[in-house]
Coordinates of C-alpha atoms in Angstrom, one line a residue:
Chain A
M1 CA -2.3 -70.6 -65.3
F2 CA 1.3 -71.6 -64.9
S3 CA 0.3 -75.5 -66.5
R4 CA -1.5 -72.8 -69.7
V5 CA 2.9 -71.7 -70.0
V6 CA 4.1 -74.8 -69.2
K7 CA 2.3 -76.5 -72.2
N8 CA 3.9 -74.0 -75.1
L9 CA 7.6 -75.2 -74.1
S10 CA 9.4 -78.9 -74.1
P11 CA 8.5 -81.2 -72.0
Q12 CA 12.2 -81.6 -70.4
C13 CA 12.0 -77.7 -69.7
V14 CA 9.2 -78.4 -69.3
I15 CA 9.9 -80.5 -65.5
Q16 CA 13.7 -78.4 -64.9
A17 CA 12.7 -75.5 -64.5
R18 CA 10.0 -77.2 -62.0
N19 CA 12.0 -78.4 -60.4
M20 CA 15.5 -76.0 -60.0
A21 CA 11.8 -73.2 -59.3
T22 CA 11.6 -74.6 -56.4
L23 CA 15.1 -75.9 -55.2
K24 CA 15.8 -71.9 -55.0
E25 CA 11.9 -70.9 -53.4
I26 CA 12.6 -73.2 -51.2
S27 CA 16.4 -72.4 -49.8
V28 CA 14.7 -69.2 -49.9
R29 CA 13.0 -69.5 -47.9
L30 CA 14.6 -71.9 -45.8
K31 CA 16.3 -68.7 -45.4
S32 CA 14.7 -66.3 -45.0
V33 CA 12.3 -68.5 -41.4
T34 CA 16.0 -69.3 -39.9
N35 CA 17.0 -65.6 -40.0
I36 CA 12.8 -64.9 -38.6
Q37 CA 14.1 -67.5 -36.0
K38 CA 17.6 -65.1 -35.8
I39 CA 16.0 -62.3 -34.1
T40 CA 12.8 -64.3 -32.2
K41 CA 15.7 -66.1 -30.1
S42 CA 17.8 -62.2 -29.1
M43 CA 14.4 -60.5 -29.0
K44 CA 13.7 -64.0 -26.3
M45 CA 16.7 -63.3 -24.1
V46 CA 16.6 -59.0 -25.0
S47 CA 13.1 -59.5 -23.4
A48 CA 14.1 -62.0 -20.7
A49 CA 17.0 -59.7 -19.0
K50 CA 14.5 -56.1 -19.1
Y51 CA 11.8 -58.8 -17.1
A52 CA 14.2 -59.9 -14.2
R53 CA 15.4 -55.4 -14.4
A54 CA 11.3 -55.0 -14.7
E55 CA 10.4 -57.7 -12.0
R56 CA 13.0 -56.7 -9.5
E57 CA 11.5 -53.1 -9.6
L58 CA 8.0 -54.2 -9.3
K59 CA 8.1 -55.7 -5.2
P60 CA 8.8 -52.5 -3.3
A61 CA 6.7 -50.6 -6.2
R62 CA 4.2 -53.3 -4.8
S63 CA 4.4 -52.2 -1.3
Y64 CA 4.4 -48.5 -2.4
G65 CA 1.1 -48.6 -5.0
R66 CA -0.1 -50.9 -1.7
G67 CA 0.4 -48.0 -0.1
A68 CA -0.6 -46.0 -1.7
R69 CA -4.4 -47.9 -2.5
A70 CA -4.4 -47.3 1.4
F71 CA -5.9 -45.1 3.0
F72 CA -8.7 -44.8 -0.5
E73 CA -10.0 -48.1 1.2
K74 CA -10.4 -47.3 4.7
A75 CA -11.9 -44.2 4.2
E76 CA -14.4 -46.7 1.8
I77 CA -14.8 -44.1 -1.0
E78 CA -18.3 -44.5 -2.5
R79 CA -18.9 -44.9 -5.6
D80 CA -21.4 -44.7 -7.7
D81 CA -22.0 -45.8 -11.1
K82 CA -24.4 -43.3 -11.8
Q83 CA -22.2 -40.2 -11.7
P84 CA -22.4 -38.6 -15.7
N85 CA -19.0 -38.5 -16.2
H86 CA -16.2 -41.5 -16.1
L87 CA -12.7 -41.4 -17.3
V88 CA -11.1 -43.6 -18.1
V89 CA -6.8 -44.2 -18.5
A90 CA -5.7 -47.1 -20.6
M91 CA -2.7 -48.2 -19.3
T92 CA 0.3 -49.7 -22.5
S93 CA 3.2 -49.2 -24.3
D94 CA 4.1 -48.8 -27.7
R95 CA 6.3 -51.3 -28.8
G96 CA 3.9 -54.8 -29.8
L97 CA 4.8 -58.3 -30.3
C98 CA 3.4 -59.5 -26.8
G99 CA 1.5 -61.1 -26.6
A100 CA -2.2 -60.0 -25.6
V101 CA -0.7 -57.8 -23.3
H102 CA -2.4 -54.3 -25.3
S103 CA -5.4 -56.1 -26.3
N104 CA -7.0 -57.6 -23.2
I105 CA -6.7 -54.5 -22.4
V106 CA -8.4 -52.7 -25.6
R107 CA -10.8 -55.2 -25.0
K108 CA -12.1 -54.8 -21.5
I109 CA -12.9 -50.2 -22.6
K110 CA -14.2 -50.8 -25.8
H111 CA -17.2 -52.6 -24.5
R112 CA -17.7 -51.0 -21.5
L113 CA -17.7 -47.8 -23.6
A114 CA -20.0 -50.2 -25.6
E115 CA -22.2 -50.6 -22.9
Q116 CA -22.4 -47.6 -20.9
P117 CA -26.0 -46.5 -19.9
T118 CA -27.8 -44.0 -21.4
G119 CA -26.7 -40.6 -19.2
V120 CA -23.0 -41.4 -18.6
S121 CA -20.4 -40.1 -21.2
T122 CA -17.1 -42.0 -20.9
K123 CA -13.6 -40.1 -22.3
I124 CA -10.5 -41.8 -22.2
V125 CA -6.2 -41.0 -21.1
V126 CA -4.7 -43.2 -23.7
I127 CA -0.8 -44.2 -22.8
G128 CA 1.2 -45.7 -25.0
D129 CA 0.7 -45.5 -28.9
K130 CA -1.0 -49.2 -29.3
A131 CA -3.6 -48.9 -26.9
R132 CA -3.9 -45.7 -28.9
T133 CA -4.4 -46.9 -32.4
M134 CA -6.5 -49.7 -31.3
L135 CA -9.6 -46.5 -29.9
A136 CA -8.3 -44.1 -32.4
R137 CA -11.3 -45.9 -35.2
L138 CA -13.4 -45.9 -33.0
Y139 CA -13.4 -43.3 -30.2
S140 CA -10.7 -40.6 -31.8
K141 CA -13.5 -38.5 -30.3
D142 CA -13.5 -39.3 -26.7
I143 CA -9.9 -39.2 -26.5
L144 CA -8.8 -36.8 -24.6
V145 CA -4.6 -36.9 -24.0
A146 CA -2.6 -39.9 -25.4
F147 CA 1.8 -40.6 -24.4
N148 CA 4.4 -41.7 -25.9
E149 CA 7.8 -42.8 -25.3
I150 CA 6.6 -45.7 -23.3
G151 CA 8.5 -48.4 -23.3
K152 CA 11.2 -48.7 -24.6
K153 CA 12.9 -47.2 -22.1
A154 CA 12.2 -47.9 -17.7
A155 CA 8.9 -46.3 -16.9
T156 CA 10.0 -44.0 -13.0
F157 CA 8.4 -41.6 -11.2
S158 CA 9.0 -38.6 -12.8
D159 CA 6.4 -40.6 -15.4
A160 CA 4.0 -40.6 -13.3
V161 CA 4.2 -37.1 -12.5
I162 CA 3.7 -35.9 -16.1
I163 CA 1.0 -38.4 -16.3
A164 CA -1.8 -38.0 -13.1
E165 CA -0.3 -33.4 -13.6
S166 CA -2.1 -33.6 -16.7
I167 CA -4.6 -35.7 -15.5
L168 CA -5.1 -33.4 -13.3
D169 CA -5.0 -30.2 -15.4
L170 CA -7.4 -31.9 -18.2
D171 CA -10.3 -29.3 -18.2
Y172 CA -12.3 -32.6 -17.3
E173 CA -14.6 -33.0 -14.7
F174 CA -14.7 -36.7 -13.0
D175 CA -17.0 -38.5 -11.6
L176 CA -15.8 -41.7 -11.6
A177 CA -12.5 -42.7 -13.5
D178 CA -11.0 -45.9 -14.0
L179 CA -7.7 -46.8 -14.4
Y180 CA -6.9 -50.3 -16.7
Y181 CA -3.7 -51.8 -16.5
N182 CA -2.0 -55.7 -16.7
Q183 CA -1.1 -56.7 -12.9
F184 CA 1.9 -59.3 -13.3
K185 CA 0.9 -62.2 -11.1
S186 CA 3.2 -64.3 -12.3
V187 CA 5.8 -65.0 -15.8
V188 CA 3.1 -67.1 -18.0
S189 CA 0.1 -65.4 -16.3
Y190 CA -0.9 -61.5 -16.1
K191 CA -4.6 -60.0 -15.1
T192 CA -6.5 -56.8 -17.1
T193 CA -8.6 -55.7 -14.0
T194 CA -8.7 -52.4 -13.0
L195 CA -7.7 -49.4 -10.6
P196 CA -10.7 -46.9 -9.0
L197 CA -9.2 -43.5 -9.0
Y198 CA -10.7 -40.3 -6.9
S199 CA -11.1 -37.0 -7.9
L200 CA -10.3 -34.1 -5.2
Q201 CA -14.3 -33.8 -5.4
S202 CA -15.1 -36.9 -4.4
I203 CA -12.9 -37.0 -1.9
S204 CA -13.7 -34.6 0.1
Q205 CA -17.4 -36.0 0.7
A206 CA -16.8 -39.0 1.7
E207 CA -19.0 -40.2 4.8
K208 CA -15.6 -41.6 6.8
L209 CA -13.1 -38.2 6.4
N210 CA -14.7 -36.6 9.1
V211 CA -12.8 -38.9 11.0
Y212 CA -9.8 -37.5 9.7
D213 CA -8.4 -34.9 12.0
S214 CA -7.4 -31.3 10.6
L215 CA -7.2 -31.5 7.5
D216 CA -7.7 -28.5 4.4
E217 CA -7.9 -28.3 1.6
E218 CA -4.4 -27.5 0.8
V219 CA -3.2 -30.8 2.8
L220 CA -5.7 -32.4 0.1
R221 CA -5.3 -31.4 -2.7
C222 CA -1.5 -32.0 -2.4
Y223 CA -2.4 -35.1 -0.8
N224 CA -4.5 -36.8 -3.6
E225 CA -1.7 -35.0 -6.1
F226 CA 0.8 -37.6 -4.5
A227 CA -1.7 -40.1 -4.3
L228 CA -2.6 -39.9 -8.2
T229 CA 1.5 -40.0 -9.3
S230 CA 2.1 -43.1 -6.9
L231 CA -1.1 -45.2 -8.1
I232 CA -0.3 -44.4 -11.5
F233 CA 3.4 -45.2 -10.9
F234 CA 2.7 -48.2 -9.5
A235 CA 0.6 -49.7 -12.7
L236 CA 3.6 -48.9 -15.5
K237 CA 5.8 -51.0 -13.0
E238 CA 2.6 -53.9 -12.4
C239 CA 1.9 -53.1 -17.2
A240 CA 5.3 -53.3 -17.9
T241 CA 6.3 -56.7 -16.2
S242 CA 3.8 -57.9 -18.1
E243 CA 4.0 -56.8 -21.4
Q244 CA 8.0 -57.9 -20.5
S245 CA 7.3 -61.6 -19.8
S246 CA 4.6 -61.8 -22.1
R247 CA 6.6 -61.3 -25.0
M248 CA 9.6 -63.8 -23.7
T249 CA 6.5 -66.1 -23.6
S250 CA 5.9 -65.3 -27.1
M251 CA 8.9 -64.8 -28.7
D252 CA 10.3 -68.5 -27.6
S253 CA 6.6 -69.6 -28.7
A254 CA 7.8 -68.1 -32.2
S255 CA 11.2 -69.3 -31.8
K256 CA 10.0 -72.7 -31.5
N257 CA 7.3 -73.0 -34.3
A258 CA 9.9 -71.3 -36.6
G259 CA 12.1 -74.4 -35.9
E260 CA 9.2 -76.8 -36.7
M261 CA 9.0 -75.0 -40.3
I262 CA 12.9 -74.8 -41.0
D263 CA 13.1 -79.1 -39.9
K264 CA 10.7 -79.3 -42.6
L265 CA 11.7 -77.5 -44.7
R266 CA 15.0 -78.7 -44.4
L267 CA 13.8 -82.4 -45.5
T268 CA 11.2 -81.0 -48.6
F269 CA 15.0 -79.3 -49.8
N270 CA 16.9 -82.9 -49.2
R271 CA 13.7 -84.5 -51.6
T272 CA 13.5 -82.1 -54.0
R273 CA 17.3 -82.4 -54.5
Q274 CA 17.1 -85.9 -54.9
A275 CA 14.0 -85.6 -56.7
V276 CA 15.8 -83.3 -59.0
I277 CA 19.7 -85.4 -59.2
T278 CA 17.6 -88.9 -59.6
R279 CA 15.8 -86.9 -62.6
E280 CA 19.3 -85.9 -64.6
L281 CA 20.0 -89.7 -64.2
I282 CA 17.0 -90.6 -66.0
E283 CA 17.7 -88.5 -68.5
I284 CA 21.3 -89.2 -69.4
I285 CA 21.8 -93.2 -68.8
S286 CA 17.9 -92.9 -71.0
G287 CA 19.5 -90.9 -73.1
A288 CA 22.6 -93.0 -73.6
A289 CA 20.8 -96.2 -74.1
A290 CA 18.7 -94.6 -76.4
L291 CA 21.8 -94.2 -78.4
K292 CA 23.5 -97.7 -77.6
S293 CA 20.1 -99.1 -79.5
Chain B
M1 CA 3.8 -74.9 61.2
A2 CA 5.7 -72.5 60.2
L3 CA 5.7 -74.2 56.4
F4 CA 2.3 -74.5 56.2
R5 CA 2.3 -70.4 56.3
S6 CA 5.1 -70.4 53.9
V7 CA 3.3 -72.0 52.0
R8 CA -0.1 -70.4 51.8
N9 CA 2.3 -67.4 51.2
I10 CA 4.0 -68.9 48.1
A11 CA 0.4 -69.9 46.5
C12 CA -1.9 -66.4 48.2
L13 CA 1.9 -64.9 45.8
T14 CA 1.9 -67.5 42.7
R15 CA -2.3 -65.9 42.9
Q16 CA -1.6 -62.3 42.8
C17 CA 0.9 -62.8 40.9
S18 CA -0.7 -64.4 38.0
R19 CA -3.1 -62.3 38.4
I20 CA -1.2 -58.9 37.5
T21 CA 0.5 -60.7 34.2
A22 CA -3.1 -62.0 32.7
V23 CA -3.6 -57.5 33.3
N24 CA -0.5 -56.9 32.2
H25 CA -2.0 -59.3 28.5
Q26 CA -4.7 -57.3 28.2
Q27 CA -3.6 -53.9 28.5
R28 CA -1.3 -54.9 26.4
K29 CA -3.8 -56.1 23.9
G30 CA -6.1 -52.8 24.4
V31 CA -3.3 -51.0 21.9
A32 CA -3.1 -51.5 18.6
D33 CA 0.1 -52.0 17.1
M34 CA 1.0 -50.0 14.7
A35 CA 1.3 -51.6 11.1
F36 CA 4.6 -49.0 9.7
T37 CA 5.2 -48.7 6.0
F38 CA 7.5 -46.3 5.0
G39 CA 9.0 -46.8 1.0
C40 CA 10.4 -44.9 -1.7
P41 CA 9.4 -45.7 -5.2
G42 CA 12.8 -47.3 -5.2
E43 CA 13.1 -48.6 -2.8
V44 CA 10.5 -50.4 0.7
F45 CA 11.8 -49.8 4.6
Y46 CA 9.6 -51.1 5.8
N47 CA 6.3 -52.7 5.7
E48 CA 3.5 -53.3 8.6
A49 CA 6.1 -53.3 10.6
K50 CA 5.8 -52.8 13.5
V51 CA 7.7 -49.9 15.1
K52 CA 6.6 -47.5 18.7
Q53 CA 7.0 -44.2 17.2
V54 CA 7.7 -42.5 13.8
D55 CA 8.3 -38.7 13.3
V56 CA 7.6 -36.9 10.7
P57 CA 7.9 -33.4 9.0
A58 CA 4.9 -32.4 7.8
L59 CA 4.0 -29.6 5.8
S60 CA 1.7 -28.6 8.5
G61 CA 5.5 -29.0 11.0
S62 CA 6.5 -31.9 12.4
F63 CA 5.2 -34.7 14.3
G64 CA 5.7 -37.8 16.5
I65 CA 3.4 -40.5 15.0
L66 CA 2.6 -43.3 18.1
P67 CA 0.2 -46.3 18.1
E68 CA -3.5 -45.4 18.5
H69 CA -2.3 -41.6 16.6
V70 CA -6.4 -39.2 15.3
P71 CA -6.5 -40.2 12.3
S72 CA -5.1 -37.9 10.1
L73 CA -2.7 -37.4 6.4
A74 CA -0.3 -35.0 5.9
V75 CA 2.1 -33.8 3.2
L76 CA 6.0 -34.8 4.0
K77 CA 8.3 -31.8 3.5
P78 CA 12.3 -32.1 3.0
G79 CA 13.6 -33.3 6.5
V80 CA 14.7 -36.1 8.4
V81 CA 12.0 -39.1 9.4
T82 CA 12.9 -40.7 12.6
V83 CA 11.9 -44.5 12.5
F84 CA 12.1 -45.6 16.8
Q85 CA 12.1 -49.8 16.3
E86 CA 10.5 -51.5 19.6
D87 CA 14.6 -52.5 20.7
G88 CA 14.5 -49.0 21.2
S89 CA 17.0 -48.0 18.4
S90 CA 16.0 -45.4 16.0
S91 CA 17.3 -45.0 12.1
K92 CA 17.0 -42.0 10.5
F93 CA 15.7 -40.9 6.5
F94 CA 15.7 -38.3 4.9
V95 CA 12.6 -37.4 2.4
S96 CA 12.4 -35.5 0.0
S97 CA 8.3 -34.7 0.0
G98 CA 5.1 -37.8 -0.3
S99 CA 3.0 -38.1 1.9
V100 CA 1.5 -39.7 5.4
T101 CA -1.1 -41.5 5.6
I102 CA -2.6 -42.2 9.4
N103 CA -6.0 -44.4 9.4
D104 CA -8.3 -44.9 11.9
D105 CA -7.1 -49.0 12.9
S106 CA -3.5 -47.8 14.0
S107 CA -2.0 -48.3 10.1
V108 CA 0.9 -45.8 9.0
Q109 CA 1.7 -45.1 5.1
V110 CA 4.7 -42.5 5.3
L111 CA 5.3 -42.2 1.3
A112 CA 8.4 -40.8 0.4
E113 CA 8.8 -39.3 -3.0
E114 CA 12.6 -40.2 -3.2
A115 CA 13.8 -41.4 1.0
V116 CA 17.7 -42.4 1.6
P117 CA 19.1 -44.0 4.8
V118 CA 20.9 -40.5 6.6
D119 CA 24.3 -42.1 6.5
R120 CA 24.0 -42.5 2.7
L121 CA 24.1 -38.6 2.4
D122 CA 27.7 -37.8 1.1
P123 CA 28.1 -34.2 2.9
Q124 CA 30.4 -32.4 0.5
A125 CA 27.8 -33.5 -2.9
V126 CA 25.1 -31.7 -0.3
R127 CA 27.9 -28.2 0.4
E128 CA 27.8 -28.9 -4.1
G129 CA 24.5 -28.9 -4.6
L130 CA 23.5 -26.2 -1.4
A131 CA 25.9 -23.9 -3.7
K132 CA 24.4 -24.1 -7.0
A133 CA 21.1 -24.3 -5.7
Q134 CA 21.7 -20.5 -4.6
Q135 CA 23.0 -19.5 -7.6
D136 CA 20.2 -20.7 -9.9
V137 CA 18.3 -18.6 -7.1
N138 CA 19.6 -15.1 -7.6
T139 CA 19.9 -15.5 -11.0
G140 CA 16.2 -17.5 -12.0
S141 CA 14.9 -16.1 -15.4
T142 CA 10.9 -16.8 -15.4
E143 CA 8.8 -17.6 -12.0
R144 CA 9.1 -21.2 -12.2
A145 CA 13.1 -21.8 -12.6
K146 CA 13.3 -19.1 -9.4
A147 CA 10.1 -21.3 -7.5
E148 CA 12.7 -25.1 -8.4
A149 CA 15.7 -23.0 -6.8
Q150 CA 14.2 -22.3 -4.4
I151 CA 12.5 -25.7 -3.9
A152 CA 16.4 -27.3 -5.0
L153 CA 18.0 -25.1 -2.3
E154 CA 14.9 -26.0 1.0
C155 CA 16.1 -29.6 0.4
Y156 CA 19.3 -28.8 0.3
E157 CA 19.5 -27.0 3.9
N158 CA 17.9 -29.4 5.7
M159 CA 20.2 -32.3 4.0
A160 CA 22.9 -30.1 5.9
K161 CA 20.9 -29.9 9.6
A162 CA 19.7 -33.8 8.7
L163 CA 23.6 -34.4 8.6
E164 CA 25.0 -32.0 11.7
H165 CA 23.3 -33.5 14.6

């Protein structure tokens, strides 16, 4: 299409117009890529600072989470996969540009829901807007409750309390529950794992519970509420650390890629500029030569 | 002759002594060590540490936990957790609420929602908080507000009691 338009104009105009338009295009592109590099560099620094803080807060949270899990591990509560009502809690956040952190969790959940055996119904509790938008397309009727405003500020115990309260207040009686979160391993790696959550019923039915002395209904209920909150808090901290480290590495590679693009564009820009100057010189000189002769 | 007898006595004594130390060693191995974990979401004070005794304020009443305590679960109420370390010294921490787990392998986990060493409590702030909580209880409009104020009042009262000791 462009070549057809070009044939109507005189040759000189055509060549000059094409080169100058390309020169301007390249400079516009160069400016925009430089801006993007500045943005990704600053995002990397911000997430590096947030990562340092999150990792610091993760250390006590890890011991806390281990302590909270100790009872459930030692009581050896049974988990039967064939029970009909399952609950899945997806822990992500509201913000993107952090690599594959959110999509890993959603992929595992989609896989589980697609492969669930007949007779098993699974409902979803979604933490963070990212998982909500990703799951809403296929499983919007299975999402029971969604939380947002996660990820902007560091997670506190009160956030975990709000989440735990609403899980326990759900009308849906679940037999089996899994919390999908990203376990932080190092700056460059994390692992998407599940944490088993237990309902009051499954704890009271555990055989080993008789070993534990002087338990009544009230104590068990309070204990379960607090344990659930502790586990959710632990998972929030792990997810936050994984997300910040992932964002740091992806913004770092984005800045590097932008840097490479800038180098290439600058070379092309200089070459094009020199070509334009050479063309102008040729025209002037050939015009002058034509006049002389 | 006397030398020979004394040498024999010494040999007997050393044999007896070694038997006694062997028995002691056995006794110490028999008592399981308490792996004590105590912390709050922001700070961990003890992580699988070996301590002699822990006193916790539970909803059902305060009780002390020694190694090989019967397995149990309990819920904390506002009060002071006292930890008696191996060397005899004790540390006090004020906790607001939380849970206590004693497992059958003698590991104890005390998870508090908020816990501070008692020497970090500021008496002035406690007095002010107590007065304000008292006011809130009297002027509470809804059931929920009254209940929240009552909880705050109980917490501050216990803090004041902890500071007195």
